[in-house]
GROMACS .gro file of N, CA and C in nm:
model
  204
    1UNK      N    1  -2.233   2.756   4.824
    1UNK     CA    2  -2.254   2.624   4.775
    1UNK      C    3  -2.138   2.573   4.691
    2UNK      N    4  -2.074   2.660   4.619
    2UNK     CA    5  -1.966   2.616   4.532
    2UNK      C    6  -1.840   2.582   4.610
    3UNK      N    7  -1.839   2.617   4.731
    3UNK     CA    8  -1.718   2.591   4.810
    3UNK      C    9  -1.614   2.697   4.780
    4UNK      N   10  -1.503   2.685   4.837
    4UNK     CA   11  -1.396   2.780   4.817
    4UNK      C   12  -1.278   2.735   4.899
    5UNK      N   13  -1.184   2.821   4.918
    5UNK     CA   14  -1.071   2.783   5.002
    5UNK      C   15  -1.118   2.750   5.143
    6UNK      N   16  -1.089   2.630   5.185
    6UNK     CA   17  -1.127   2.589   5.319
    6UNK      C   18  -1.264   2.524   5.326
    7UNK      N   19  -1.341   2.528   5.218
    7UNK     CA   20  -1.473   2.467   5.215
    7UNK      C   21  -1.475   2.357   5.109
    8UNK      N   22  -1.472   2.231   5.151
    8UNK     CA   23  -1.472   2.123   5.053
    8UNK      C   24  -1.602   2.120   4.973
    9UNK      N   25  -1.592   2.082   4.847
    9UNK     CA   26  -1.710   2.081   4.760
    9UNK      C   27  -1.792   1.954   4.774
   10UNK      N   28  -1.743   1.855   4.845
   10UNK     CA   29  -1.817   1.731   4.861
   10UNK      C   30  -1.766   1.621   4.770
   11UNK      N   31  -1.695   1.654   4.662
   11UNK     CA   32  -1.641   1.553   4.572
   11UNK      C   33  -1.490   1.564   4.574
   12UNK      N   34  -1.425   1.469   4.636
   12UNK     CA   35  -1.280   1.469   4.649
   12UNK      C   36  -1.226   1.333   4.605
   13UNK      N   37  -1.207   1.312   4.474
   13UNK     CA   38  -1.159   1.181   4.429
   13UNK      C   39  -1.014   1.158   4.470
   14UNK      N   40  -0.982   1.035   4.504
   14UNK     CA   41  -0.845   1.002   4.540
   14UNK      C   42  -0.766   0.972   4.412
   15UNK      N   43  -0.636   0.985   4.421
   15UNK     CA   44  -0.550   0.956   4.307
   15UNK      C   45  -0.536   0.806   4.290
   16UNK      N   46  -0.526   0.757   4.167
   16UNK     CA   47  -0.510   0.613   4.147
   16UNK      C   48  -0.375   0.565   4.199
   17UNK      N   49  -0.371   0.441   4.240
   17UNK     CA   50  -0.248   0.382   4.291
   17UNK      C   51  -0.151   0.352   4.178
   18UNK      N   52  -0.030   0.313   4.217
   18UNK     CA   53   0.075   0.286   4.120
   18UNK      C   54   0.036   0.173   4.025
   19UNK      N   55  -0.026   0.068   4.077
   19UNK     CA   56  -0.065  -0.046   3.994
   19UNK      C   57  -0.163  -0.004   3.885
   20UNK      N   58  -0.260   0.080   3.922
   20UNK     CA   59  -0.358   0.125   3.824
   20UNK      C   60  -0.296   0.219   3.721
   21UNK      N   61  -0.206   0.303   3.763
   21UNK     CA   62  -0.138   0.393   3.669
   21UNK      C   63  -0.053   0.313   3.571
   22UNK      N   64   0.021   0.213   3.624
   22UNK     CA   65   0.105   0.131   3.537
   22UNK      C   66   0.020   0.051   3.438
   23UNK      N   67  -0.088  -0.008   3.487
   23UNK     CA   68  -0.176  -0.086   3.401
   23UNK      C   69  -0.240   0.002   3.293
   24UNK      N   70  -0.280   0.122   3.329
   24UNK     CA   71  -0.340   0.213   3.232
   24UNK      C   72  -0.239   0.251   3.123
   25UNK      N   73  -0.116   0.278   3.162
   25UNK     CA   74  -0.013   0.313   3.064
   25UNK      C   75   0.022   0.195   2.975
   26UNK      N   76   0.029   0.075   3.034
   26UNK     CA   77   0.062  -0.045   2.956
   26UNK      C   78  -0.049  -0.077   2.856
   27UNK      N   79  -0.174  -0.070   2.900
   27UNK     CA   80  -0.285  -0.097   2.809
   27UNK      C   81  -0.297   0.011   2.702
   28UNK      N   82  -0.273   0.136   2.740
   28UNK     CA   83  -0.276   0.245   2.643
   28UNK      C   84  -0.167   0.231   2.538
   29UNK      N   85  -0.047   0.194   2.581
   29UNK     CA   86   0.063   0.175   2.487
   29UNK      C   87   0.034   0.057   2.394
   30UNK      N   88  -0.022  -0.051   2.450
   30UNK     CA   89  -0.058  -0.166   2.367
   30UNK      C   90  -0.160  -0.128   2.263
   31UNK      N   91  -0.259  -0.050   2.302
   31UNK     CA   92  -0.361  -0.004   2.208
   31UNK      C   93  -0.299   0.076   2.094
   32UNK      N   94  -0.210   0.170   2.126
   32UNK     CA   95  -0.151   0.253   2.022
   32UNK      C   96  -0.057   0.173   1.932
   33UNK      N   97   0.019   0.079   1.989
   33UNK     CA   98   0.104  -0.007   1.905
   33UNK      C   99   0.019  -0.087   1.808
   34UNK      N  100  -0.094  -0.139   1.856
   34UNK     CA  101  -0.183  -0.215   1.769
   34UNK      C  102  -0.243  -0.126   1.660
   35UNK      N  103  -0.284  -0.005   1.695
   35UNK     CA  104  -0.341   0.087   1.596
   35UNK      C  105  -0.237   0.121   1.491
   36UNK      N  106  -0.114   0.151   1.531
   36UNK     CA  107  -0.010   0.184   1.434
   36UNK      C  108   0.028   0.063   1.349
   37UNK      N  109   0.027  -0.056   1.408
   37UNK     CA  110   0.055  -0.177   1.331
   37UNK      C  111  -0.052  -0.198   1.225
   38UNK      N  112  -0.179  -0.185   1.262
   38UNK     CA  113  -0.287  -0.203   1.165
   38UNK      C  114  -0.285  -0.092   1.060
   39UNK      N  115  -0.249   0.029   1.099
   39UNK     CA  116  -0.240   0.139   1.002
   39UNK      C  117  -0.129   0.110   0.902
   40UNK      N  118  -0.020   0.051   0.948
   40UNK     CA  119   0.089   0.016   0.857
   40UNK      C  120   0.046  -0.093   0.760
   41UNK      N  121  -0.032  -0.190   0.810
   41UNK     CA  122  -0.078  -0.300   0.726
   41UNK      C  123  -0.189  -0.258   0.631
   42UNK      N  124  -0.287  -0.184   0.680
   42UNK     CA  125  -0.408  -0.155   0.602
   42UNK      C  126  -0.422  -0.008   0.562
   43UNK      N  127  -0.328   0.076   0.600
   43UNK     CA  128  -0.340   0.218   0.571
   43UNK      C  129  -0.358   0.252   0.425
   44UNK      N  130  -0.274   0.199   0.334
   44UNK     CA  131  -0.292   0.232   0.193
   44UNK      C  132  -0.429   0.187   0.138
   45UNK      N  133  -0.480   0.077   0.189
   45UNK     CA  134  -0.612   0.030   0.144
   45UNK      C  135  -0.721   0.123   0.193
   46UNK      N  136  -0.710   0.168   0.317
   46UNK     CA  137  -0.812   0.257   0.371
   46UNK      C  138  -0.808   0.395   0.306
   47UNK      N  139  -0.691   0.439   0.266
   47UNK     CA  140  -0.678   0.569   0.201
   47UNK      C  141  -0.703   0.564   0.051
   48UNK      N  142  -0.726   0.446  -0.002
   48UNK     CA  143  -0.753   0.433  -0.144
   48UNK      C  144  -0.630   0.431  -0.231
   49UNK      N  145  -0.513   0.411  -0.173
   49UNK     CA  146  -0.389   0.410  -0.250
   49UNK      C  147  -0.361   0.272  -0.309
   50UNK      N  148  -0.428   0.169  -0.258
   50UNK     CA  149  -0.407   0.033  -0.307
   50UNK      C  150  -0.538  -0.044  -0.289
   51UNK      N  151  -0.567  -0.131  -0.383
   51UNK     CA  152  -0.686  -0.213  -0.372
   51UNK      C  153  -0.661  -0.328  -0.276
   52UNK      N  154  -0.764  -0.372  -0.204
   52UNK     CA  155  -0.745  -0.481  -0.107
   52UNK      C  156  -0.699  -0.612  -0.172
   53UNK      N  157  -0.733  -0.635  -0.297
   53UNK     CA  158  -0.697  -0.761  -0.362
   53UNK      C  159  -0.560  -0.756  -0.428
   54UNK      N  160  -0.491  -0.644  -0.423
   54UNK     CA  161  -0.358  -0.632  -0.483
   54UNK      C  162  -0.249  -0.652  -0.378
   55UNK      N  163  -0.140  -0.714  -0.418
   55UNK     CA  164  -0.021  -0.720  -0.335
   55UNK      C  165  -0.033  -0.805  -0.211
   56UNK      N  166  -0.090  -0.923  -0.224
   56UNK     CA  167  -0.096  -1.013  -0.109
   56UNK      C  168   0.042  -1.063  -0.070
   57UNK      N  169   0.128  -1.079  -0.170
   57UNK     CA  170   0.261  -1.129  -0.141
   57UNK      C  171   0.267  -1.279  -0.123
   58UNK      N  172   0.164  -1.351  -0.167
   58UNK     CA  173   0.162  -1.495  -0.152
   58UNK      C  174   0.203  -1.568  -0.279
   59UNK      N  175   0.224  -1.495  -0.387
   59UNK     CA  176   0.267  -1.558  -0.512
   59UNK      C  177   0.155  -1.635  -0.581
   60UNK      N  178   0.032  -1.593  -0.563
   60UNK     CA  179  -0.082  -1.664  -0.621
   60UNK      C  180  -0.080  -1.657  -0.774
   61UNK      N  181  -0.041  -1.542  -0.829
   61UNK     CA  182  -0.042  -1.526  -0.975
   61UNK      C  183   0.060  -1.617  -1.041
   62UNK      N  184   0.178  -1.629  -0.985
   62UNK     CA  185   0.278  -1.716  -1.041
   62UNK      C  186   0.234  -1.863  -1.030
   63UNK      N  187   0.174  -1.897  -0.920
   63UNK     CA  188   0.127  -2.033  -0.897
   63UNK      C  189   0.014  -2.067  -0.992
   64UNK      N  190  -0.073  -1.971  -1.016
   64UNK     CA  191  -0.187  -1.991  -1.105
   64UNK      C  192  -0.141  -2.008  -1.249
   65UNK      N  193  -0.038  -1.934  -1.289
   65UNK     CA  194   0.012  -1.943  -1.427
   65UNK      C  195   0.080  -2.078  -1.452
   66UNK      N  196   0.141  -2.138  -1.352
   66UNK     CA  197   0.207  -2.267  -1.369
   66UNK      C  198   0.109  -2.379  -1.392
   67UNK      N  199  -0.009  -2.370  -1.334
   67UNK     CA  200  -0.107  -2.477  -1.347
   67UNK      C  201  -0.174  -2.477  -1.484
   68UNK      N  202  -0.173  -2.363  -1.554
   68UNK     CA  203  -0.242  -2.355  -1.685
   68UNK      C  204  -0.145  -2.362  -1.798
   0.00000   0.00000   0.00000
């Protein structure tokens, strides 16, 4: 029942075509680039090294001090 040399097991998947292989690699690379980009942006916040409300880089504190 298990098959062997010369006896097919009944399940013989075909290999994916070039288009599917290329698309899989492109989508996989896009996913990893996005994950690394988000890790670079939010990594310190997720690891507890920086608070989410610190370091926006928009100059809100300087702007707020000028108005008062």
